[in-house]
Coordinates of C-alpha atoms in Angstrom, one line a residue:
S42 CA -30.7 15.1 11.6
I43 CA -28.1 13.3 10.5
T44 CA -24.7 14.9 9.8
S45 CA -21.9 15.1 7.7
E46 CA -19.4 16.8 8.2
N47 CA -20.1 19.0 4.8
E48 CA -23.8 19.8 5.7
E49 CA -27.3 19.1 6.7
I50 CA -29.1 16.3 5.7
T51 CA -32.5 15.7 7.1
E52 CA -33.7 12.3 7.9
E53 CA -36.6 12.2 4.8
S54 CA -33.6 12.5 2.0
F55 CA -32.8 8.8 2.9
K56 CA -35.8 6.2 1.8
E57 CA -35.6 2.9 2.6
R58 CA -36.9 0.8 -0.9
K59 CA -37.8 -2.4 -0.7
F60 CA -36.8 -4.4 -2.6
S61 CA -38.7 -7.3 -5.3
L62 CA -36.4 -10.6 -5.2
V63 CA -36.9 -11.8 -9.0
S64 CA -34.8 -13.6 -11.8
S65 CA -34.5 -11.2 -15.1
I66 CA -34.9 -7.7 -15.5
E67 CA -36.4 -5.6 -18.6
T68 CA -34.2 -2.7 -20.2
E69 CA -36.2 0.0 -19.9
K70 CA -35.6 -0.8 -15.6
L71 CA -32.1 -0.8 -16.3
I72 CA -31.9 3.0 -17.4
G73 CA -29.9 5.7 -15.6
K74 CA -26.6 5.0 -13.4
A75 CA -27.8 2.4 -10.8
L76 CA -26.5 1.3 -8.1
I77 CA -25.2 -3.3 -7.8
C78 CA -24.1 -4.5 -4.3
I79 CA -23.2 -8.4 -4.1
N80 CA -23.1 -9.3 -0.9
D81 CA -20.0 -11.3 0.9
D82 CA -20.3 -14.8 -0.4
N83 CA -21.0 -13.1 -4.0
R84 CA -24.6 -14.7 -4.4
L85 CA -27.1 -12.0 -4.1
L86 CA -27.1 -8.7 -6.3
S87 CA -29.1 -5.7 -5.5
I88 CA -30.0 -2.9 -8.5
I89 CA -30.7 0.1 -7.4
N90 CA -31.2 3.2 -8.8
E91 CA -34.1 6.6 -8.2
K92 CA -37.3 3.8 -10.2
N93 CA -36.5 0.8 -8.8
A94 CA -34.5 -1.4 -6.9
Y95 CA -34.2 -5.5 -7.3
N96 CA -32.3 -8.3 -5.8
I97 CA -31.1 -11.1 -8.6
L98 CA -28.8 -14.5 -7.7
F99 CA -25.8 -13.8 -9.3
S100 CA -26.3 -16.7 -11.2
D101 CA -29.4 -15.4 -12.4
F102 CA -27.8 -12.3 -13.7
I103 CA -25.1 -14.4 -15.7
N104 CA -27.7 -15.9 -17.8
C105 CA -29.8 -12.1 -18.2
Q106 CA -28.4 -10.7 -21.0
N107 CA -30.3 -6.9 -20.6
C108 CA -28.6 -7.4 -17.1
L109 CA -24.9 -8.2 -18.9
N110 CA -25.3 -5.5 -21.4
Y111 CA -26.0 -3.2 -18.9
L112 CA -22.7 -3.7 -18.0
A113 CA -20.8 -4.2 -20.6
N114 CA -22.8 -0.1 -22.0
N115 CA -21.0 3.1 -21.5
E116 CA -23.3 4.6 -19.0
Q117 CA -22.2 5.5 -15.9
K118 CA -22.6 2.0 -13.1
V119 CA -21.7 2.2 -9.1
F120 CA -20.3 0.0 -7.5
Y121 CA -19.0 -0.7 -3.7
N122 CA -15.3 -2.7 -4.7
L123 CA -15.5 -2.2 -8.1
K124 CA -12.4 -4.5 -8.6
N125 CA -14.2 -6.9 -7.4
W126 CA -16.7 -7.5 -10.7
Y127 CA -13.3 -7.2 -12.9
H128 CA -12.8 -10.8 -11.0
L129 CA -16.3 -12.1 -11.3
A130 CA -16.3 -11.1 -14.8
N131 CA -13.5 -12.4 -15.3
K132 CA -14.8 -15.9 -14.4
N133 CA -18.0 -15.8 -16.3
S134 CA -17.0 -14.0 -19.0
F135 CA -18.5 -10.9 -18.9
K136 CA -17.6 -7.2 -19.6
I137 CA -18.0 -4.2 -17.7
N138 CA -17.4 -1.3 -19.7
G139 CA -17.9 2.7 -18.9
N140 CA -16.3 6.1 -16.4
N141 CA -17.6 4.0 -13.6
I142 CA -18.3 5.1 -9.6
D143 CA -16.7 3.1 -7.0
L144 CA -18.1 4.4 -3.5
M145 CA -15.1 2.8 -2.0
V146 CA -12.3 4.5 -3.6
V147 CA -13.8 7.1 -3.1
A148 CA -14.9 7.2 0.6
F149 CA -11.8 6.9 0.6
L150 CA -10.0 9.7 -1.0
C151 CA -12.2 12.4 0.9
D152 CA -11.2 10.5 3.9
S153 CA -9.1 8.7 4.8
K154 CA -9.6 6.9 7.7
I155 CA -12.5 5.0 5.9
K156 CA -11.5 1.6 5.2
T157 CA -14.6 -0.3 5.7
I158 CA -18.5 -0.6 5.0
D159 CA -18.9 0.5 8.5
N160 CA -16.4 2.9 8.6
L161 CA -18.5 5.4 5.5
L162 CA -22.2 4.3 7.8
A163 CA -20.9 5.6 10.6
K164 CA -18.9 8.5 9.2
Y165 CA -23.2 9.6 8.6
N166 CA -24.9 7.8 11.9
L167 CA -26.1 5.4 9.2
T168 CA -25.3 2.2 11.1
L169 CA -27.0 -0.6 10.3
K170 CA -29.3 -1.7 13.0
V171 CA -29.6 -4.6 14.9
E172 CA -32.9 -6.2 13.4
E173 CA -31.1 -5.1 9.6
K174 CA -28.0 -7.5 9.6
D175 CA -28.8 -10.9 9.0
N176 CA -27.7 -13.4 11.6
Q177 CA -25.9 -16.1 10.9
L178 CA -29.5 -18.2 10.5
D179 CA -30.4 -16.6 7.4
L180 CA -27.1 -17.4 5.3
F181 CA -27.9 -20.9 5.2
S182 CA -31.3 -21.1 4.8
E183 CA -33.5 -20.9 1.7
N184 CA -34.8 -17.3 1.5
N185 CA -33.2 -15.6 -0.6
N186 CA -33.7 -12.1 0.2
S187 CA -31.1 -10.2 1.9
T188 CA -32.1 -7.4 4.7
E189 CA -28.5 -6.3 5.8
L190 CA -27.3 -6.8 1.7
N191 CA -30.2 -4.1 1.5
A192 CA -30.3 -2.1 4.1
I193 CA -26.4 -1.4 3.1
S194 CA -27.3 -0.4 -0.5
N195 CA -30.2 1.7 1.0
R196 CA -27.7 4.0 2.6
L197 CA -24.7 4.0 -0.7
F198 CA -27.5 4.5 -2.9
Y199 CA -28.8 7.1 -1.2
L200 CA -24.4 8.3 0.1
T201 CA -23.4 8.3 -3.9
K202 CA -24.5 11.8 -4.6
I203 CA -22.7 13.3 -0.6
L204 CA -19.4 11.5 -1.7
L205 CA -19.8 12.9 -4.8
K206 CA -20.2 15.7 -4.0
E207 CA -17.8 16.3 -1.5
L208 CA -14.8 15.0 -4.0
K209 CA -16.3 18.0 -6.2
Q210 CA -15.6 20.1 -3.2
K211 CA -12.2 18.6 -2.1
E212 CA -10.9 19.0 -5.8
M213 CA -9.8 15.2 -5.8
E214 CA -12.3 14.8 -9.6
S215 CA -10.0 14.6 -11.8
L216 CA -7.5 12.7 -9.1
Y217 CA -10.2 9.4 -9.5
F218 CA -11.3 9.7 -12.8
D219 CA -7.5 9.8 -14.5
V220 CA -6.2 7.8 -11.9
E221 CA -7.8 6.2 -9.4
R222 CA -9.8 4.3 -11.5
P223 CA -8.3 3.3 -14.1
L224 CA -6.3 1.6 -11.8
I225 CA -8.8 -0.6 -10.3
K226 CA -9.1 -2.6 -14.3
I227 CA -5.1 -3.1 -13.9
L228 CA -4.8 -4.1 -10.1
A229 CA -7.0 -7.0 -10.7
D230 CA -6.1 -8.1 -14.0
M231 CA -2.2 -8.0 -12.2
E232 CA -4.0 -10.5 -9.5
I233 CA -5.7 -12.8 -12.1
V234 CA -1.7 -13.0 -14.3
G235 CA -0.3 -13.2 -10.7
I236 CA 3.6 -14.1 -10.0
S237 CA 5.3 -17.7 -11.1
V238 CA 6.9 -19.6 -8.0
D239 CA 9.4 -21.7 -8.0
E240 CA 8.2 -24.2 -5.5
K241 CA 11.6 -26.7 -5.2
V242 CA 13.7 -23.2 -4.2
L243 CA 10.7 -22.5 -1.7
D244 CA 11.2 -25.9 -0.4
S245 CA 15.1 -25.9 -0.6
I246 CA 14.5 -22.3 1.3
A247 CA 13.2 -23.8 4.2
K248 CA 15.3 -26.5 4.4
D249 CA 18.5 -24.6 4.6
T250 CA 16.2 -21.9 7.2
A251 CA 15.2 -25.4 9.5
K252 CA 18.6 -26.2 9.9
K253 CA 19.7 -22.7 10.5
I254 CA 16.4 -21.9 12.9
A255 CA 18.0 -25.8 15.1
H256 CA 21.7 -24.6 15.3
Y257 CA 20.0 -21.1 17.0
E258 CA 17.7 -23.2 19.1
K259 CA 20.8 -25.7 19.9
E260 CA 23.0 -23.1 21.1
I261 CA 20.6 -20.9 23.1
H262 CA 20.1 -23.9 24.9
R263 CA 24.2 -24.7 25.7
L264 CA 24.1 -20.8 26.5
A265 CA 21.7 -21.3 29.2
N266 CA 22.7 -24.4 30.4
K267 CA 19.5 -26.0 29.7
E268 CA 16.7 -27.1 27.5
F269 CA 13.0 -24.4 27.4
N270 CA 10.7 -23.1 24.5
V271 CA 12.8 -20.6 23.7
N272 CA 9.1 -19.2 21.7
S273 CA 7.7 -18.5 24.8
P274 CA 8.1 -15.2 26.4
K275 CA 7.7 -16.7 30.0
Q276 CA 10.4 -19.4 30.0
L277 CA 12.9 -17.1 27.6
A278 CA 12.4 -14.2 30.5
E279 CA 13.1 -16.5 33.5
V280 CA 16.6 -17.6 32.2
I281 CA 17.6 -13.8 31.4
Y282 CA 16.7 -12.3 34.1
D283 CA 16.2 -14.8 36.6
D284 CA 18.8 -18.0 35.0
L285 CA 21.7 -15.9 33.9
K286 CA 20.9 -12.2 35.7
L287 CA 21.2 -10.0 33.0
A288 CA 19.5 -6.7 34.0
R289 CA 17.0 -6.0 36.6
S290 CA 13.6 -5.0 35.4
T291 CA 9.9 -5.8 36.6
K292 CA 9.2 -5.3 33.7
R293 CA 10.6 -8.4 32.3
S294 CA 10.5 -8.0 28.6
T295 CA 11.8 -10.2 25.7
D296 CA 11.1 -7.7 22.7
A297 CA 13.8 -7.0 20.2
K298 CA 14.1 -3.5 21.1
V299 CA 14.9 -4.5 25.3
L300 CA 17.4 -7.6 23.9
G301 CA 18.6 -5.3 21.2
K302 CA 19.9 -3.5 24.7
L303 CA 21.5 -6.3 26.1
I304 CA 23.3 -7.4 23.2
D305 CA 27.4 -6.4 24.7
V306 CA 25.6 -7.8 27.8
H307 CA 25.7 -11.4 27.1
P308 CA 25.9 -14.2 23.7
I309 CA 22.7 -15.6 24.1
I310 CA 20.9 -12.1 23.7
E311 CA 22.1 -12.1 19.7
E312 CA 21.5 -15.7 19.1
V313 CA 18.3 -15.1 20.3
L314 CA 17.0 -12.9 18.4
Q315 CA 19.0 -14.9 14.4
Y316 CA 16.7 -17.9 16.1
R317 CA 13.8 -14.9 15.9
K318 CA 14.6 -13.9 13.0
Y319 CA 14.4 -17.1 11.3
A320 CA 11.7 -18.2 12.4
K321 CA 9.6 -15.0 11.6
F322 CA 11.4 -15.8 7.7
Y323 CA 10.5 -19.8 7.6
S324 CA 6.2 -18.6 8.5
T325 CA 6.4 -16.1 6.9
Y326 CA 8.0 -16.9 3.6
A327 CA 10.3 -19.5 3.6
F328 CA 7.5 -22.8 4.7
G329 CA 4.6 -19.9 4.8
L330 CA 4.3 -19.0 1.2
K331 CA 3.8 -22.3 0.4
K332 CA -0.2 -22.2 1.2
Y333 CA -1.1 -19.2 -1.5
I334 CA 0.4 -20.6 -4.3
E335 CA -2.4 -21.8 -6.5
E336 CA -3.6 -24.3 -9.2
D337 CA -1.5 -23.2 -12.1
G338 CA 1.5 -22.9 -9.8
K339 CA 1.1 -18.7 -9.1
I340 CA 0.9 -16.4 -6.8
H341 CA -1.8 -14.4 -6.5
T342 CA -1.3 -11.6 -4.3
K343 CA -4.2 -8.1 -3.5
F344 CA -3.2 -5.5 -4.1
N345 CA -5.1 -2.9 -2.1
Q346 CA -5.9 1.6 -3.0
T347 CA -7.8 2.3 0.4
V348 CA -5.4 1.0 3.0
A349 CA -2.6 3.5 3.2
E350 CA -3.4 6.7 4.2
T351 CA -0.3 8.6 2.1
G352 CA -2.7 6.5 -0.9
R353 CA 0.3 4.3 -2.0
L354 CA -0.9 0.6 -2.9
S355 CA -1.0 -1.7 0.0
S356 CA 0.0 -6.0 -1.1
S357 CA -2.0 -8.4 0.8
D358 CA -2.7 -12.7 1.9
P359 CA 0.9 -12.4 1.0
N360 CA 2.1 -9.1 1.9
L361 CA 4.5 -9.2 -1.0
Q362 CA 5.7 -6.0 -0.9
N363 CA 7.3 -7.0 2.9
I364 CA 10.4 -9.2 1.4
S365 CA 13.1 -7.7 1.7
I366 CA 16.0 -6.5 -0.3
R367 CA 18.3 -5.5 3.0
T368 CA 19.0 -9.0 3.8
E369 CA 21.1 -11.6 2.3
D370 CA 18.8 -13.8 3.5
T371 CA 16.1 -12.4 3.4
S372 CA 16.7 -11.4 -0.1
S373 CA 16.8 -14.9 -1.3
I374 CA 13.4 -15.9 -1.0
R375 CA 12.9 -13.4 -4.5
S376 CA 14.9 -16.2 -5.3
A377 CA 11.6 -18.6 -5.6
F378 CA 10.0 -15.8 -7.5
I379 CA 10.2 -16.3 -12.2
P380 CA 8.9 -15.2 -15.4
E381 CA 7.1 -17.6 -17.2
E382 CA 7.9 -20.2 -19.6
D383 CA 10.2 -18.3 -22.5
C384 CA 9.7 -14.8 -20.5
V385 CA 11.9 -13.0 -18.2
L386 CA 11.3 -10.5 -14.9
L387 CA 12.2 -7.3 -15.9
A388 CA 12.0 -4.4 -12.6
A389 CA 11.9 -1.2 -12.9
D390 CA 13.0 1.1 -10.1
Y391 CA 12.7 4.9 -9.5
S392 CA 16.3 5.8 -8.5
Q393 CA 15.6 8.0 -5.0
V394 CA 12.0 9.1 -6.5
E395 CA 11.1 10.6 -2.4
L396 CA 14.8 12.8 -2.6
R397 CA 13.5 14.4 -6.1
L398 CA 10.5 15.3 -4.9
L399 CA 11.0 16.2 -2.1
A400 CA 14.0 18.8 -4.4
H401 CA 10.6 19.4 -6.9
L402 CA 8.0 20.2 -4.0
S403 CA 10.4 22.6 -1.7
Q404 CA 12.6 24.4 -5.1
E405 CA 15.8 23.7 -3.2
E406 CA 18.4 24.9 -6.2
R407 CA 21.1 23.0 -4.7
L408 CA 19.1 20.0 -4.4
I409 CA 17.6 20.1 -7.3
D410 CA 20.8 21.8 -9.3
A411 CA 22.4 18.3 -8.5
F412 CA 19.4 16.4 -9.9
K413 CA 20.2 17.7 -13.5
K414 CA 24.3 17.3 -12.8
G415 CA 22.9 13.1 -12.5
L416 CA 24.2 13.5 -8.8
D417 CA 24.1 11.2 -6.6
A418 CA 22.0 13.0 -3.9
H419 CA 23.2 11.3 -0.4
T420 CA 27.4 11.9 -1.9
K421 CA 26.0 15.7 -3.1
T422 CA 23.9 15.6 0.7
A423 CA 27.8 14.3 2.7
M424 CA 30.1 17.0 -0.2
D425 CA 27.0 19.7 1.9
I426 CA 27.4 19.1 5.0
F427 CA 31.0 17.6 6.0
S428 CA 32.0 20.8 3.0
V429 CA 34.2 18.1 1.7
E430 CA 35.0 17.9 -2.8
E431 CA 34.0 14.3 -3.8
D432 CA 36.5 12.6 -4.4
K433 CA 36.6 13.0 -0.4
V434 CA 33.7 11.6 0.2
T435 CA 33.7 8.5 2.4
P436 CA 31.6 5.0 3.1
L437 CA 30.6 6.8 6.3
M438 CA 29.9 9.8 5.6
R439 CA 28.0 8.6 2.6
R440 CA 25.7 6.5 4.6
Q441 CA 25.0 9.7 7.5
A442 CA 23.9 12.0 4.6
K443 CA 21.5 9.4 3.7
A444 CA 20.1 9.0 7.4
I445 CA 19.8 12.3 6.9
N446 CA 18.0 12.9 3.7
F447 CA 15.8 10.5 5.1
G448 CA 15.0 11.3 8.7
I449 CA 14.4 15.1 7.8
D450 CA 11.6 14.0 4.7
Y451 CA 10.0 12.1 8.2
G452 CA 10.4 14.6 10.5
M453 CA 12.9 12.8 12.0
S454 CA 14.1 14.8 15.3
A455 CA 18.1 15.0 16.6
F456 CA 17.5 12.5 19.2
G457 CA 16.2 9.9 16.3
L458 CA 19.3 10.5 13.6
A459 CA 21.3 10.1 17.2
E460 CA 20.1 6.5 17.1
N461 CA 19.5 5.3 14.1
L462 CA 22.9 6.8 12.4
N463 CA 24.6 5.3 16.8
I464 CA 26.3 9.3 17.4
P465 CA 25.7 11.2 20.9
V466 CA 22.2 13.7 20.3
G467 CA 24.7 17.3 19.8
I468 CA 26.5 15.6 16.8
A469 CA 23.3 15.1 15.4
R470 CA 22.1 18.4 16.1
D471 CA 24.7 20.1 14.0
F472 CA 23.7 17.7 11.2
I473 CA 20.3 19.0 11.4
D474 CA 21.5 22.2 12.0
S475 CA 24.3 21.8 8.9
Y476 CA 21.6 20.3 6.1
F477 CA 19.0 23.4 6.5
E478 CA 22.1 25.9 7.1
K479 CA 22.7 24.8 3.2
Y480 CA 18.9 24.5 2.1
P481 CA 16.8 27.0 3.5
N482 CA 14.2 25.9 1.1
V483 CA 13.9 22.2 3.2
K484 CA 13.7 24.5 6.2
K485 CA 10.7 27.1 4.0
Y486 CA 8.9 24.1 2.8
M487 CA 8.5 22.3 5.6
D488 CA 7.6 24.9 7.8
D489 CA 4.9 26.4 5.2
T490 CA 3.7 23.2 5.2
V491 CA 3.6 22.0 8.6
A492 CA 1.9 25.7 9.5
K493 CA -0.9 25.1 6.6
C494 CA -1.7 22.1 8.0
E495 CA -2.2 23.2 11.6
Q496 CA -4.2 26.2 10.1
T497 CA -6.5 23.9 7.4
G498 CA -6.1 20.1 9.2
Y499 CA -5.0 19.0 5.9
V500 CA -2.3 18.0 3.9
T501 CA -2.2 17.2 -0.3
T502 CA 0.0 15.6 -2.9
L503 CA 1.0 17.0 -6.6
L504 CA -1.9 15.5 -7.7
N505 CA -4.0 17.1 -5.0
R506 CA -4.3 14.2 -2.9
R507 CA -5.7 15.0 0.5
R508 CA -5.0 13.6 3.6
E509 CA -6.6 14.9 6.6
I510 CA -4.1 15.2 10.2
P511 CA -7.0 15.7 12.9
E512 CA -3.1 15.2 15.5
I513 CA -2.1 18.1 14.1
K514 CA -4.3 20.4 16.5
H515 CA -4.4 17.5 19.4
R516 CA -3.1 19.2 22.7
N517 CA -1.3 16.5 23.5
R518 CA 2.3 16.7 22.6
N519 CA 3.5 13.3 21.5
I520 CA 0.4 13.2 19.4
K521 CA 0.9 16.7 18.2
E522 CA 4.5 16.0 17.2
F523 CA 3.4 13.0 15.5
G524 CA 0.6 15.3 13.1
K525 CA 4.2 17.3 12.7
R526 CA 5.7 14.5 11.4
A527 CA 3.2 13.0 8.8
A528 CA 2.3 16.9 7.3
M529 CA 6.2 16.8 6.0
N530 CA 6.2 13.0 5.2
A531 CA 2.8 13.3 3.9
P532 CA 3.3 15.4 0.8
V533 CA 6.6 13.3 -0.2
Q534 CA 5.1 9.7 0.6
G535 CA 1.7 11.0 -1.6
S536 CA 3.0 12.2 -4.1
A537 CA 5.5 9.4 -5.4
A538 CA 2.3 7.3 -4.7
D539 CA 0.3 9.6 -7.4
L540 CA 3.3 9.6 -9.9
I541 CA 4.3 5.0 -10.0
K542 CA 0.2 4.9 -10.3
V543 CA 0.1 7.1 -13.4
A544 CA 3.3 5.0 -14.9
M545 CA 2.0 1.9 -14.2
I546 CA -1.6 3.9 -15.9
N547 CA 0.5 5.1 -18.7
V548 CA 2.4 1.7 -19.4
Y549 CA -0.4 -0.4 -19.0
N550 CA -2.4 1.7 -22.2
Q551 CA 0.7 1.5 -23.8
L552 CA 1.4 -2.4 -23.7
N553 CA -2.3 -2.9 -24.4
K554 CA -2.2 0.0 -27.9
R555 CA 0.8 -2.4 -29.2
N556 CA -0.8 -5.5 -28.8
L557 CA 1.8 -6.6 -26.9
K558 CA 1.8 -10.0 -24.3
S559 CA 4.0 -8.7 -21.5
K560 CA 1.9 -8.1 -18.7
L561 CA 2.8 -5.7 -15.5
I562 CA 2.3 -8.1 -12.5
L563 CA 3.8 -6.7 -9.5
Q564 CA 4.4 -3.1 -7.4
I565 CA 6.4 -2.8 -4.0
H566 CA 6.2 0.6 -3.4
D567 CA 8.4 2.7 -6.3
E568 CA 9.7 -0.7 -7.8
L569 CA 7.5 -2.1 -11.8
I570 CA 7.4 -6.1 -12.0
F571 CA 7.4 -7.6 -15.7
N572 CA 6.8 -10.6 -17.3
V573 CA 8.3 -10.4 -20.5
P574 CA 8.3 -12.7 -23.0
L575 CA 11.9 -12.7 -24.6
E576 CA 11.3 -11.5 -28.6
E577 CA 9.5 -8.2 -26.4
K578 CA 12.6 -7.6 -24.7
N579 CA 13.4 -4.5 -26.0
E580 CA 10.6 -2.7 -26.9
V581 CA 9.4 -3.2 -23.2
M582 CA 12.4 -2.2 -22.3
Q583 CA 11.3 1.1 -23.6
I584 CA 8.2 1.9 -23.0
V585 CA 8.4 1.2 -19.8
K586 CA 11.6 3.4 -18.6
E587 CA 9.8 6.1 -21.5
Q588 CA 6.4 6.0 -19.2
M589 CA 8.1 6.0 -15.6
E590 CA 10.2 9.0 -16.8
Q591 CA 7.8 10.9 -18.2
A592 CA 4.9 10.1 -16.2
L593 CA 4.4 14.1 -14.3
T594 CA 6.9 17.0 -14.8
L595 CA 9.2 17.9 -12.6
S596 CA 11.3 20.7 -11.5
V597 CA 14.5 17.6 -11.7
P598 CA 15.0 14.4 -14.2
L599 CA 13.3 11.4 -12.9
K600 CA 15.4 8.3 -13.4
V601 CA 14.2 4.8 -14.3
E602 CA 16.7 1.9 -13.6
A603 CA 15.3 -1.1 -14.9
S604 CA 16.9 -4.9 -15.5
F605 CA 16.0 -7.9 -16.8
G606 CA 16.2 -11.3 -14.8
R607 CA 15.1 -15.3 -14.5
N608 CA 13.8 -15.1 -11.3
W609 CA 13.2 -11.7 -9.1
L610 CA 16.3 -11.3 -7.3
E611 CA 18.4 -11.2 -10.2
V612 CA 16.4 -8.8 -11.4
I613 CA 17.9 -6.4 -8.3

């Protein structure tokens, strides 16, 4: 029999429905909770409920008024990848209403390892049989019946009850209906609106970057005393290990970590690392972003709800969450992202949000007190660890305290901290001991979280998002240690994800309620970016700060830093 984690499922309860191909559907056949699926090229649909199973071409579907009325009514419907449907609705001018189920999101909430239909079907032993898969010939034939679409639809319809039961058992119904489901529409809208790009700025950055790449290549050739392909690991290894004899190694590695250790041995290493940095920047951003600019002069990135196991959103095609502000060169690319005409960009960023959440979750009085007094958390940690007054905290002390604050949250070892700060392991261990001595509740919280996870196999966030961490029960010590670190960090990271999602929903609703033209266009970790017409600046600034700072009630105040700019670099 087919088994899931939660219950025995008998083979009989999984019915293979036969689908009939139709060009329209009567209203009375569209009653009750139906599962609506569409194939990858958005050409053919399957609609399945307790009584009926239909295939209908998308072109017929959008000309069938009964079908469109069904989508627009407030009855609950079931989809897989509801965000795609919002895109289809936008392109074809129809409406989707109802407190709908997105099986893709529900399955991911129940088990964050499930990121694709294949993962989902495999988990419940429902993998497609070979004969059920569409072969390449089917895709180009006139036969509009899809074996694969129907086989998947049958399985998803059957899994709907199982997944909703699991969602309830794991106490995540509220997380889905109050947070994740409303967010689907918001993400679709963000993708549809997109962000404007100034191609001239992009071209100018690409030109400058190409010059830098050529400069470093020339220097590398000069130092190597010969011309070779710097991009070839084999040729570079010959220069480093044979010609210049900078190190002896059987692996002859040229990766960044290995080269970093040779940086003081010969000037060519620094040049190679710089060359690589700019070459990557050029291919990914300076030149690489151009292919994503659409006819409207905008980039429409995709926001993914079912990728990061912590619950954070990710972005792809292109990944805009990776455009670092840490280095001057890479941050320059942000200057190419601009507002629409007669608008400005507004960036609103949660300040030290993970530390605030750690203070709340651990109920560490010293940290709570520091945030209530409006102190800088890293300065406060430096004062506590080094036992000095605020005016005696040096920039180095603050930098070390910052590394400790973030390191502790990620379960960093003394060895990891030593490497990060370039200090002896003994001193790093003293720092960590001193931290836990000053913040005993943080230590207790970390220990309790790990112990509970070892017992149950999962951790939860403030809004009860669950992350299973099977690694914590592993026999292999390294894997188990990874599990422990994940257990320490996931509740904090995941709660930060919960928080910003609630903030996005509240801000979005307020903007709509007041009929404002301002739009949320990007979410980057703890930061939200808006396109704001000039006449709405003051009102929107107030809404955004208010809604973000009041998104969740914690033992510490939430602080949002927000500013306007004529491009994405200016708002930082």
